[in-house]
Every structure is written in structure tokens, then in C-alpha cells.
Amino acid sequence: MAAAPKRQDTRKFFENLSGAGKSIAVLTSGGDAQGNAPRRPRGCYVTARPYRLQHGYQGMVDGGDNIKEATWESVSSMLQVGGTVIGSARCKEFRVREGRLRAARNLVQRGINNLCVIGGDGSLTGANLFREEWSGLLDELLGQGLIDEEAARSNSELHIVGMVGSIDNDFCGTDMTIGTDSALHRIIEVVDAIMTTAQSHQRTFVLEVMGRHCGYLAMVSALACGADWVFIPEMPPGDGWEDVMCQKLSENRADKKRLNIIIVAEGAIDSHNKAITPDYIKELVVRCLGFDTRVTILGHVQRGGTPSAFDRILASRMGVEAVLALLEASATTPACVVSLVGNQAVRLPLMECVQMTQEVQKAMDEKKFEEAVRLRGSSFENNLTTYRLLSYRKADSELPNSSFNVAVLNVGAPAAGMNAAVRAAVRVGITEGHKMFAVSDGFEGFYKGQIKEIKWGDVGGWTGQGGSLLGTKRTLPGKHLEEIAEQIRIHNINALMVIGGFEAYVGLLELAAARDRYDELCVPMVMVPATVSNNIPGSDLSIGSDTALNAITDTCDRIKQSASGTKRRVFIIETMGGYCGYLATVGGLAAGADTVYIYEEPFDIRDLQANVEHLTQKMKTSIQRGLVLRNENSNENFTTDFIYQLYTEEGRGVFDCRKNILGHMQQGGAPSPFDRNFGTKVAAKAIQWVTKTLKESYKGGRVFTNSEDTACLLGMRRRALVFQPVSKLRDETDFVHRIPKEQWWLKLRPLMKILAKYKTSYDVSDSGQLEHVTRVRARESDTI
């Protein structure tokens, strides 16, 4: 019997892509944005020569010391630095052919014909023009005798890859640009601080945020803080908006709300293209309502500060994809831009994105604002739709009367963003006409009857609160099904929304499995993942994990600073996560860790010894510090104490060690802008699904459904938010260790090792192929 043919391995590995003989230069242009991770030289790993172009296009035109070869050591401390460490500048010379001719000569002299350009649409358009002119520029330089034929031949093609660095998030084709999340952090820090003083004095605050042409920062920060009103360029208020706004502010104050927050994008306009300024709004509120009102203009504080964990990870992933795109580029490959759609990196033709970005402005100039919003992309549209759902409380007479009762509860450990999700669920539910009920203390409170109606005003101010204001417990419902069914009957609960972690997932499985025994459980049920561990099957991301990552990253930054000051010191840090290594791995990538130990990647004493030797070699360089992260359940024998003692002993005479167990600080604190926004949008979408499913399940005067697709988990899967029956997720779950059997972030671990200067195998088979902007938008409508 002939042996079966071997299956061909079609995987593609980063280390197998040769950069030999190639030089890759990185430049930043236009306004600065936080997130220096893309500047770290991955080209070294594939034997390409990486260069840093100081001061953007100006440095390229001027040449000389502005074009410097980069090394591992020269970029080792970039991660935690805001702005752009290689400088950015506006360059008039590059806008004319003579300037581009000088730039081409400077690049050819160093053999650079691969450019990674980080900037906005103007910077990227300039890069594409440079690429289109490249052949003619070389001919001109050759004709003038400024380069020889060999230099012209070996640099005959110029390859361009763009990454968008802009706090405004105003570039079409990507859900998020590098720097946007960090800017939101600065805004929300200020808003949270202002809200405390505003409450003390019963004041109204008008805040102006950046965004001359794009209202993303204003809109998302309004969602993240529960602002009373927001003004953005894409949604000009109609005639009479002054009276409507003042009426809403007055109603909120009458409902015993002690403060009002109004957020204004700097480019806000009315329907007649007249600018809406913070001072005009202040004067209006004082004149019409007599409220004590203050104006705060945030200005360039939004561009500054330390990059958020999200921006560090985004920039690192985009940087890898950019290097891949450059190494794979051919003469026929159009210039591309690396983008983020949902949770996936994609490559899009640069000029398609630029053209659509320019079409947005054209639509706005023509007052086609709905068209401008559509062109902005699904992420912008979804944010705006959610804001509209939550922004204004309708009178009871205006609400549909659904006669349905919907219960909301938190289950498992507390996670930042849970309260934002509850607020969105309650308010969207009320808008849909439902009566909303809050269950205290999870399933334990459910079977004990701790259930009460919750109204619009009861959840005011919840978005910025950490933990779980409803209370949450890890209790599972399995032993109390009869009592829970009885409480559902008593309160006539027609649908359940569960916000929580692994216990919430298991609890929903138990409830769904008991439907054949209890008719009361035959109602629509939906779960929204919320846990710092990010260990829920069916979702790439969970509410709360971003806040925890920022807590880890902030702590690691401080620890690295301490280690750098004392020299030759290694810190061993233990993170949470149970058996899931997400926090340790992604936190390690964001913080620039040397090694990360997790359960999903078994290690032995030989690995520990090799890591110590690696750090010993590192101490001989100019970077005399080390950072090692360990997930709490990575190995029952190689504990944090054991690893600390091993490193201490083996590093004696070379480096000393300290250890730090971060503990529950990872669960605490105010939620990050991402978690507030993600929790709000996911919960709103979940309640809309509940409404639809209730209508479909209502027959014979009652709600009844026992189909598996009416007990769902709403999760982020690659590019889209999708509803998945929890019963279908069983096979994807390792119930013993409380983790999914497959986890997308494990693909990031080799990247972390590469950046720590380890040789490793990095599978890039899933790297983005060139797509088209319109096709991506048409297919993906539920990205975040």
C-alpha cells in the first residue's frame, strides 16, 4: 500500500524573507502622534539595513546626518516615548521637483529604495508622487552625472508603504490611526478630572478637542464620558439647535444631575457652515439658563504624553506588516497603506485611501454630511449611530411600548468597562421601549431575588466608573436553576443580558442546557465578554482587558526607568490572567519585555537558563536593564519566586534582580477610552439583537424560544462583531484551564521575541494581501 503523500507546508515565515542587499528607511511627516513602535528596526532581523530619516521629508531633502542607520540599541527606549523621536517637519522643498531630485540623490547614495512613510494623507500623497517620478528622477540624476549607471540600475525601483499616524483618525480605510487612542487617553483624563470639580460646583463645562476636519475624537470622547452634547463637523445641528440643547441641559439638571459636559470639535460648524465655538456655547448657556459655565481648550496636550498600550501594539503590528509589504513588493505592486479593520491588519492601495479621504472633505464642502459619514467608514458610522442612540432621552409618550422586560447582570470578576456596558444596555433598552431590570451580585443575586427596575437616570455617570456598580459574583447558576426560573416568572423577565467573564459563559451554557426542564429559561439570552483575562471563546477581545494592559504597561514603564537608573538590574513581574497568557504576552510586547512566560507555551529549565544567558549578553551593551513577565499560572513549579531566585543566582556578578506581583491593581482603576467605547457599542448592539429576537419569539401572547441561536455570545472575530450560539463554542473551549483552544494573540509572541533580539520562527502566512477600500467597506459592516 503506497504511503499517503505528505501535505505540503504552505506557511510563510518572516525569517525566511530575505532582505539581503535591501535598505529600508522610515520617516514621519506632518503632525506628530504618539506611538514610536513602528520606528523600531525589524529590518535587521531579515538582514535588511534599516535607516531613520530625521525630520521627515526635510531630512530626506537635506541629507547628511539626517539619514542615519538604525541599530537595536538606538531604538531600545522608544516604546514609552510620545511624539516622534525621529522628528517631523513640514517641507516646502519636497513639494517641488527640485527638492524631490535632491531627496532621490540622497537615498540612492545610501542604496535606499524602500520607504516606510508614517503620516497623514498629505504625507502619503507626496510619497506616492515621489514613487511615480522615481524613474525620471534617476534619469535626471544620471544625466547630470550625480549618480553612476550601477547606482541607477540597482535602485531602479522605489517601493512605498504607508502607515497612518494621526490623532484625528481622519484617514479612510482604517478603523484606527496610530496616536488616536493615546489622544483619547489624554482627553478622558482631563474630562474625568473636570467632572469632579463640575459636580462640586454644579457647573457646565464646554471642552474643545482637536479635529478641524474630523469629529472622531469629540464623538468617541463624548461616548466615553457620557457627555450631554457633542458638536462635530460631520453632524452639523439644524436650525433651532440652541433651544434644543438648552432644553436638554435644563432637563438633566432638573433630574438632579449636578454637572453638564459639552464637547466641541475645533472644526464644528452649523448647517450654514458657521463655526460653533466654545465661547459662543458658553455665552448661550449663561444667557438662556444662567448656569455657571466654564470653557476648557485642551490644545496640544492631546498630542503629548506616553503612548497607550493599544497604540504600542497597533504600531508594532503595523510595523511588521509594513516590512513584509516592502520585502514582497515588486515593480507592479502599487504603493499601499497598512490599515486596521476590526482586529486584523490589511493592506490597501494608498491612493484609493487618499482619494476616499479627499472625497469626505468634498462631500462636507457640498453639505452632503450623511455621505461624508458613510465615506468615513463603518467604524465612524457605528460610533455615530451609538451616540445618537444614547444621546437624548425621549419622552415616555415618544417611546415604543414593547411590553417586554429585560434583565441585565454582571457575572465573574469585576472588569473596567462593565458599567459602561450596563449603562448602554439600560438606555438603549429603554429607547427600544423595554422595561429594564438590574440584577445585583450576578447569578447569586438572581436566585435570591435581588432584582429591581433600573431607569435612564439611574445609570448617569456610569461610563467612567471602574469595577461593577451592580455587584458581581463568580457563582454559577447550575445549582439554583429552579430558584432562578421562579424569579424570572415572578418578575416576568422576557430576556437576559449577561456581562462578564468565563463564569458568565459557563453560566449561559448551563441556562441554555436547562431550557428543556424550565420553560421560564426559554427566552433570548446574550452574553457580552468582560474580563481582564481576555479568555472567552468566540471573541478576540473582552471588555476590561485594555484597561488592565494599560495598568501593566504603566507599571512596567516605571520599573524600566528604575532599572535604567540603577543599571544592570532585571525585574521579574507577575501578571494576572489565570491560565491565559494574554495579559503577559501583549503587556510584554507593549512594554518591551525581554521574556514572557505563559502556560500556553511550555518551558523548562533549559529555556530559563537560555533566557538568563541572553540577558547576560544584553548587559554588555548600552541597554543595561531587563524586564521579564510571568503569567500567574504559567507553571506550577517554576513560580515567580523560583524564577526570581534562579535569575538572582545565575546573574550574580552581572546583574541583580527584583520582583513585583501586580495583583488586583490590574482589575482596578477608571476604564480606558477603548473599554468605555467598546463596552458601550457592544452592549448597544446586544440589546438591539435582544429586541429583534424578542419580536421573533413572541407568539400566542408570550415569549418562548429554545433554539440554540437564541442563547448567544457577541464577540469580536477578526473583522466583525458576530453573534454565536454558546453551544457551538463548546468544542472551542478548554474548560479545565478556562481558555479557548485557539488564541489569535499567540501569533504575536514571536514578534515580541524578535524585538527582544531572539532568533525565532514567525509565521506570517496570515499577513494582509492587497485589498480594495470599497470592497472592504461593503463586506465588513460591524467593525468597531
JSON list of C-alpha atoms in Angstrom, two decimals, residues 264-387:
[
{"chain": "A", "resi": 264, "resn": "VAL", "atom": "CA", "xyz": [-16.83, 70.55, 20.77]},
{"chain": "A", "resi": 265, "resn": "ALA", "atom": "CA", "xyz": [-14.52, 69.55, 17.91]},
{"chain": "A", "resi": 266, "resn": "GLU", "atom": "CA", "xyz": [-12.41, 72.53, 16.85]},
{"chain": "A", "resi": 267, "resn": "GLY", "atom": "CA", "xyz": [-13.89, 72.28, 13.34]},
{"chain": "A", "resi": 268, "resn": "ALA", "atom": "CA", "xyz": [-17.53, 72.15, 14.48]},
{"chain": "A", "resi": 269, "resn": "ILE", "atom": "CA", "xyz": [-20.00, 74.00, 12.25]},
{"chain": "A", "resi": 270, "resn": "ASP", "atom": "CA", "xyz": [-23.74, 74.52, 11.99]},
{"chain": "A", "resi": 271, "resn": "SER", "atom": "CA", "xyz": [-25.87, 73.69, 8.95]},
{"chain": "A", "resi": 272, "resn": "HIS", "atom": "CA", "xyz": [-24.93, 77.04, 7.39]},
{"chain": "A", "resi": 273, "resn": "ASN", "atom": "CA", "xyz": [-21.17, 76.37, 7.69]},
{"chain": "A", "resi": 274, "resn": "LYS", "atom": "CA", "xyz": [-20.89, 78.87, 10.53]},
{"chain": "A", "resi": 275, "resn": "ALA", "atom": "CA", "xyz": [-18.31, 77.92, 13.16]},
{"chain": "A", "resi": 276, "resn": "ILE", "atom": "CA", "xyz": [-19.62, 76.79, 16.55]},
{"chain": "A", "resi": 277, "resn": "THR", "atom": "CA", "xyz": [-17.11, 77.94, 19.16]},
{"chain": "A", "resi": 278, "resn": "PRO", "atom": "CA", "xyz": [-16.84, 77.07, 22.87]},
{"chain": "A", "resi": 279, "resn": "ASP", "atom": "CA", "xyz": [-17.19, 80.74, 23.78]},
{"chain": "A", "resi": 280, "resn": "TYR", "atom": "CA", "xyz": [-20.44, 81.03, 21.82]},
{"chain": "A", "resi": 281, "resn": "ILE", "atom": "CA", "xyz": [-21.82, 77.93, 23.60]},
{"chain": "A", "resi": 282, "resn": "LYS", "atom": "CA", "xyz": [-20.80, 79.32, 26.99]},
{"chain": "A", "resi": 283, "resn": "GLU", "atom": "CA", "xyz": [-22.47, 82.65, 26.29]},
{"chain": "A", "resi": 284, "resn": "LEU", "atom": "CA", "xyz": [-25.60, 80.82, 25.13]},
{"chain": "A", "resi": 285, "resn": "VAL", "atom": "CA", "xyz": [-25.85, 78.62, 28.24]},
{"chain": "A", "resi": 286, "resn": "VAL", "atom": "CA", "xyz": [-25.26, 81.52, 30.61]},
{"chain": "A", "resi": 287, "resn": "ARG", "atom": "CA", "xyz": [-27.76, 83.76, 28.82]},
{"chain": "A", "resi": 288, "resn": "CYS", "atom": "CA", "xyz": [-30.55, 81.18, 28.45]},
{"chain": "A", "resi": 289, "resn": "LEU", "atom": "CA", "xyz": [-30.11, 79.05, 31.57]},
{"chain": "A", "resi": 290, "resn": "GLY", "atom": "CA", "xyz": [-27.97, 81.04, 33.95]},
{"chain": "A", "resi": 291, "resn": "PHE", "atom": "CA", "xyz": [-25.74, 78.02, 34.62]},
{"chain": "A", "resi": 292, "resn": "ASP", "atom": "CA", "xyz": [-22.22, 78.57, 35.96]},
{"chain": "A", "resi": 293, "resn": "THR", "atom": "CA", "xyz": [-20.24, 77.67, 32.82]},
{"chain": "A", "resi": 294, "resn": "ARG", "atom": "CA", "xyz": [-16.52, 77.24, 32.11]},
{"chain": "A", "resi": 295, "resn": "VAL", "atom": "CA", "xyz": [-14.55, 76.66, 28.90]},
{"chain": "A", "resi": 296, "resn": "THR", "atom": "CA", "xyz": [-11.52, 74.36, 28.63]},
{"chain": "A", "resi": 297, "resn": "ILE", "atom": "CA", "xyz": [-9.50, 74.12, 25.42]},
{"chain": "A", "resi": 298, "resn": "LEU", "atom": "CA", "xyz": [-7.30, 71.02, 25.55]},
{"chain": "A", "resi": 299, "resn": "GLY", "atom": "CA", "xyz": [-4.97, 72.00, 22.70]},
{"chain": "A", "resi": 300, "resn": "HIS", "atom": "CA", "xyz": [-1.68, 70.20, 22.17]},
{"chain": "A", "resi": 301, "resn": "VAL", "atom": "CA", "xyz": [-1.89, 68.23, 25.41]},
{"chain": "A", "resi": 302, "resn": "GLN", "atom": "CA", "xyz": [-3.80, 65.73, 23.23]},
{"chain": "A", "resi": 303, "resn": "ARG", "atom": "CA", "xyz": [-0.71, 65.11, 21.12]},
{"chain": "A", "resi": 304, "resn": "GLY", "atom": "CA", "xyz": [1.61, 64.60, 24.08]},
{"chain": "A", "resi": 305, "resn": "GLY", "atom": "CA", "xyz": [2.20, 62.09, 26.80]},
{"chain": "A", "resi": 306, "resn": "THR", "atom": "CA", "xyz": [3.05, 58.42, 26.84]},
{"chain": "A", "resi": 307, "resn": "PRO", "atom": "CA", "xyz": [1.56, 56.19, 24.13]},
{"chain": "A", "resi": 308, "resn": "SER", "atom": "CA", "xyz": [-1.25, 53.92, 25.30]},
{"chain": "A", "resi": 309, "resn": "ALA", "atom": "CA", "xyz": [-0.90, 50.14, 25.26]},
{"chain": "A", "resi": 310, "resn": "PHE", "atom": "CA", "xyz": [-3.30, 49.99, 22.28]},
{"chain": "A", "resi": 311, "resn": "ASP", "atom": "CA", "xyz": [-1.15, 52.37, 20.23]},
{"chain": "A", "resi": 312, "resn": "ARG", "atom": "CA", "xyz": [2.03, 50.45, 21.05]},
{"chain": "A", "resi": 313, "resn": "ILE", "atom": "CA", "xyz": [0.52, 47.15, 19.95]},
{"chain": "A", "resi": 314, "resn": "LEU", "atom": "CA", "xyz": [-1.12, 48.70, 16.89]},
{"chain": "A", "resi": 315, "resn": "ALA", "atom": "CA", "xyz": [2.11, 50.39, 15.84]},
{"chain": "A", "resi": 316, "resn": "SER", "atom": "CA", "xyz": [4.14, 47.20, 16.36]},
{"chain": "A", "resi": 317, "resn": "ARG", "atom": "CA", "xyz": [1.74, 45.09, 14.31]},
{"chain": "A", "resi": 318, "resn": "MET", "atom": "CA", "xyz": [1.55, 47.71, 11.57]},
{"chain": "A", "resi": 319, "resn": "GLY", "atom": "CA", "xyz": [5.35, 47.97, 11.52]},
{"chain": "A", "resi": 320, "resn": "VAL", "atom": "CA", "xyz": [5.76, 44.25, 10.88]},
{"chain": "A", "resi": 321, "resn": "GLU", "atom": "CA", "xyz": [3.15, 44.33, 8.14]},
{"chain": "A", "resi": 322, "resn": "ALA", "atom": "CA", "xyz": [4.93, 47.30, 6.54]},
{"chain": "A", "resi": 323, "resn": "VAL", "atom": "CA", "xyz": [8.26, 45.47, 6.43]},
{"chain": "A", "resi": 324, "resn": "LEU", "atom": "CA", "xyz": [6.53, 42.41, 4.94]},
{"chain": "A", "resi": 325, "resn": "ALA", "atom": "CA", "xyz": [4.89, 44.57, 2.29]},
{"chain": "A", "resi": 326, "resn": "LEU", "atom": "CA", "xyz": [8.21, 46.17, 1.35]},
{"chain": "A", "resi": 327, "resn": "LEU", "atom": "CA", "xyz": [10.04, 42.84, 1.15]},
{"chain": "A", "resi": 328, "resn": "GLU", "atom": "CA", "xyz": [7.30, 41.38, -1.04]},
{"chain": "A", "resi": 329, "resn": "ALA", "atom": "CA", "xyz": [6.89, 44.43, -3.28]},
{"chain": "A", "resi": 330, "resn": "SER", "atom": "CA", "xyz": [7.58, 44.20, -6.99]},
{"chain": "A", "resi": 331, "resn": "ALA", "atom": "CA", "xyz": [7.71, 46.69, -9.85]},
{"chain": "A", "resi": 332, "resn": "THR", "atom": "CA", "xyz": [3.97, 46.21, -10.47]},
{"chain": "A", "resi": 333, "resn": "THR", "atom": "CA", "xyz": [2.89, 46.49, -6.83]},
{"chain": "A", "resi": 334, "resn": "PRO", "atom": "CA", "xyz": [1.10, 49.77, -6.13]},
{"chain": "A", "resi": 335, "resn": "ALA", "atom": "CA", "xyz": [2.07, 51.79, -3.08]},
{"chain": "A", "resi": 336, "resn": "CYS", "atom": "CA", "xyz": [0.00, 50.53, -0.19]},
{"chain": "A", "resi": 337, "resn": "VAL", "atom": "CA", "xyz": [-1.02, 51.66, 3.25]},
{"chain": "A", "resi": 338, "resn": "VAL", "atom": "CA", "xyz": [-1.20, 49.28, 6.22]},
{"chain": "A", "resi": 339, "resn": "SER", "atom": "CA", "xyz": [-4.56, 49.56, 7.98]},
{"chain": "A", "resi": 340, "resn": "LEU", "atom": "CA", "xyz": [-6.54, 48.06, 10.84]},
{"chain": "A", "resi": 341, "resn": "VAL", "atom": "CA", "xyz": [-10.01, 46.65, 10.17]},
{"chain": "A", "resi": 342, "resn": "GLY", "atom": "CA", "xyz": [-11.60, 45.18, 13.28]},
{"chain": "A", "resi": 343, "resn": "ASN", "atom": "CA", "xyz": [-8.72, 43.21, 14.77]},
{"chain": "A", "resi": 344, "resn": "GLN", "atom": "CA", "xyz": [-6.92, 42.44, 11.52]},
{"chain": "A", "resi": 345, "resn": "ALA", "atom": "CA", "xyz": [-4.10, 44.15, 9.65]},
{"chain": "A", "resi": 346, "resn": "VAL", "atom": "CA", "xyz": [-4.86, 44.73, 5.97]},
{"chain": "A", "resi": 347, "resn": "ARG", "atom": "CA", "xyz": [-3.06, 46.31, 3.03]},
{"chain": "A", "resi": 348, "resn": "LEU", "atom": "CA", "xyz": [-4.95, 48.79, 0.89]},
{"chain": "A", "resi": 349, "resn": "PRO", "atom": "CA", "xyz": [-3.85, 50.77, -2.19]},
{"chain": "A", "resi": 350, "resn": "LEU", "atom": "CA", "xyz": [-2.55, 54.03, -0.84]},
{"chain": "A", "resi": 351, "resn": "MET", "atom": "CA", "xyz": [-4.15, 56.28, -3.42]},
{"chain": "A", "resi": 352, "resn": "GLU", "atom": "CA", "xyz": [-7.58, 54.62, -3.05]},
{"chain": "A", "resi": 353, "resn": "CYS", "atom": "CA", "xyz": [-7.49, 55.57, 0.64]},
{"chain": "A", "resi": 354, "resn": "VAL", "atom": "CA", "xyz": [-6.24, 59.08, -0.12]},
{"chain": "A", "resi": 355, "resn": "GLN", "atom": "CA", "xyz": [-8.92, 59.57, -2.76]},
{"chain": "A", "resi": 356, "resn": "MET", "atom": "CA", "xyz": [-11.70, 58.48, -0.40]},
{"chain": "A", "resi": 357, "resn": "THR", "atom": "CA", "xyz": [-10.29, 60.73, 2.35]},
{"chain": "A", "resi": 358, "resn": "GLN", "atom": "CA", "xyz": [-10.42, 63.66, -0.08]},
{"chain": "A", "resi": 359, "resn": "GLU", "atom": "CA", "xyz": [-13.96, 62.70, -1.09]},
{"chain": "A", "resi": 360, "resn": "VAL", "atom": "CA", "xyz": [-15.02, 63.10, 2.54]},
{"chain": "A", "resi": 361, "resn": "GLN", "atom": "CA", "xyz": [-13.96, 66.73, 2.53]},
{"chain": "A", "resi": 362, "resn": "LYS", "atom": "CA", "xyz": [-15.61, 67.28, -0.84]},
{"chain": "A", "resi": 363, "resn": "ALA", "atom": "CA", "xyz": [-18.89, 65.85, 0.49]},
{"chain": "A", "resi": 364, "resn": "MET", "atom": "CA", "xyz": [-18.69, 68.10, 3.54]},
{"chain": "A", "resi": 365, "resn": "ASP", "atom": "CA", "xyz": [-17.98, 71.16, 1.38]},
{"chain": "A", "resi": 366, "resn": "GLU", "atom": "CA", "xyz": [-21.13, 70.29, -0.58]},
{"chain": "A", "resi": 367, "resn": "LYS", "atom": "CA", "xyz": [-23.08, 69.81, 2.68]},
{"chain": "A", "resi": 368, "resn": "LYS", "atom": "CA", "xyz": [-23.61, 66.10, 1.95]},
{"chain": "A", "resi": 369, "resn": "PHE", "atom": "CA", "xyz": [-22.98, 65.18, 5.56]},
{"chain": "A", "resi": 370, "resn": "GLU", "atom": "CA", "xyz": [-24.59, 61.74, 5.55]},
{"chain": "A", "resi": 371, "resn": "GLU", "atom": "CA", "xyz": [-22.39, 60.86, 2.57]},
{"chain": "A", "resi": 372, "resn": "ALA", "atom": "CA", "xyz": [-19.33, 62.15, 4.45]},
{"chain": "A", "resi": 373, "resn": "VAL", "atom": "CA", "xyz": [-20.16, 59.90, 7.41]},
{"chain": "A", "resi": 374, "resn": "ARG", "atom": "CA", "xyz": [-20.57, 56.89, 5.09]},
{"chain": "A", "resi": 375, "resn": "LEU", "atom": "CA", "xyz": [-17.23, 57.60, 3.44]},
{"chain": "A", "resi": 376, "resn": "ARG", "atom": "CA", "xyz": [-15.53, 57.83, 6.83]},
{"chain": "A", "resi": 377, "resn": "GLY", "atom": "CA", "xyz": [-16.11, 54.08, 7.17]},
{"chain": "A", "resi": 378, "resn": "SER", "atom": "CA", "xyz": [-18.08, 51.62, 9.26]},
{"chain": "A", "resi": 379, "resn": "SER", "atom": "CA", "xyz": [-16.16, 52.32, 12.49]},
{"chain": "A", "resi": 380, "resn": "PHE", "atom": "CA", "xyz": [-17.06, 56.02, 12.36]},
{"chain": "A", "resi": 381, "resn": "GLU", "atom": "CA", "xyz": [-20.64, 55.21, 11.35]},
{"chain": "A", "resi": 382, "resn": "ASN", "atom": "CA", "xyz": [-21.11, 52.76, 14.22]},
{"chain": "A", "resi": 383, "resn": "ASN", "atom": "CA", "xyz": [-19.78, 55.25, 16.76]},
{"chain": "A", "resi": 384, "resn": "LEU", "atom": "CA", "xyz": [-22.13, 57.94, 15.49]},
{"chain": "A", "resi": 385, "resn": "THR", "atom": "CA", "xyz": [-25.11, 55.56, 15.45]},
{"chain": "A", "resi": 386, "resn": "THR", "atom": "CA", "xyz": [-24.40, 54.52, 19.05]},
{"chain": "A", "resi": 387, "resn": "TYR", "atom": "CA", "xyz": [-24.03, 58.12, 20.16]}
]
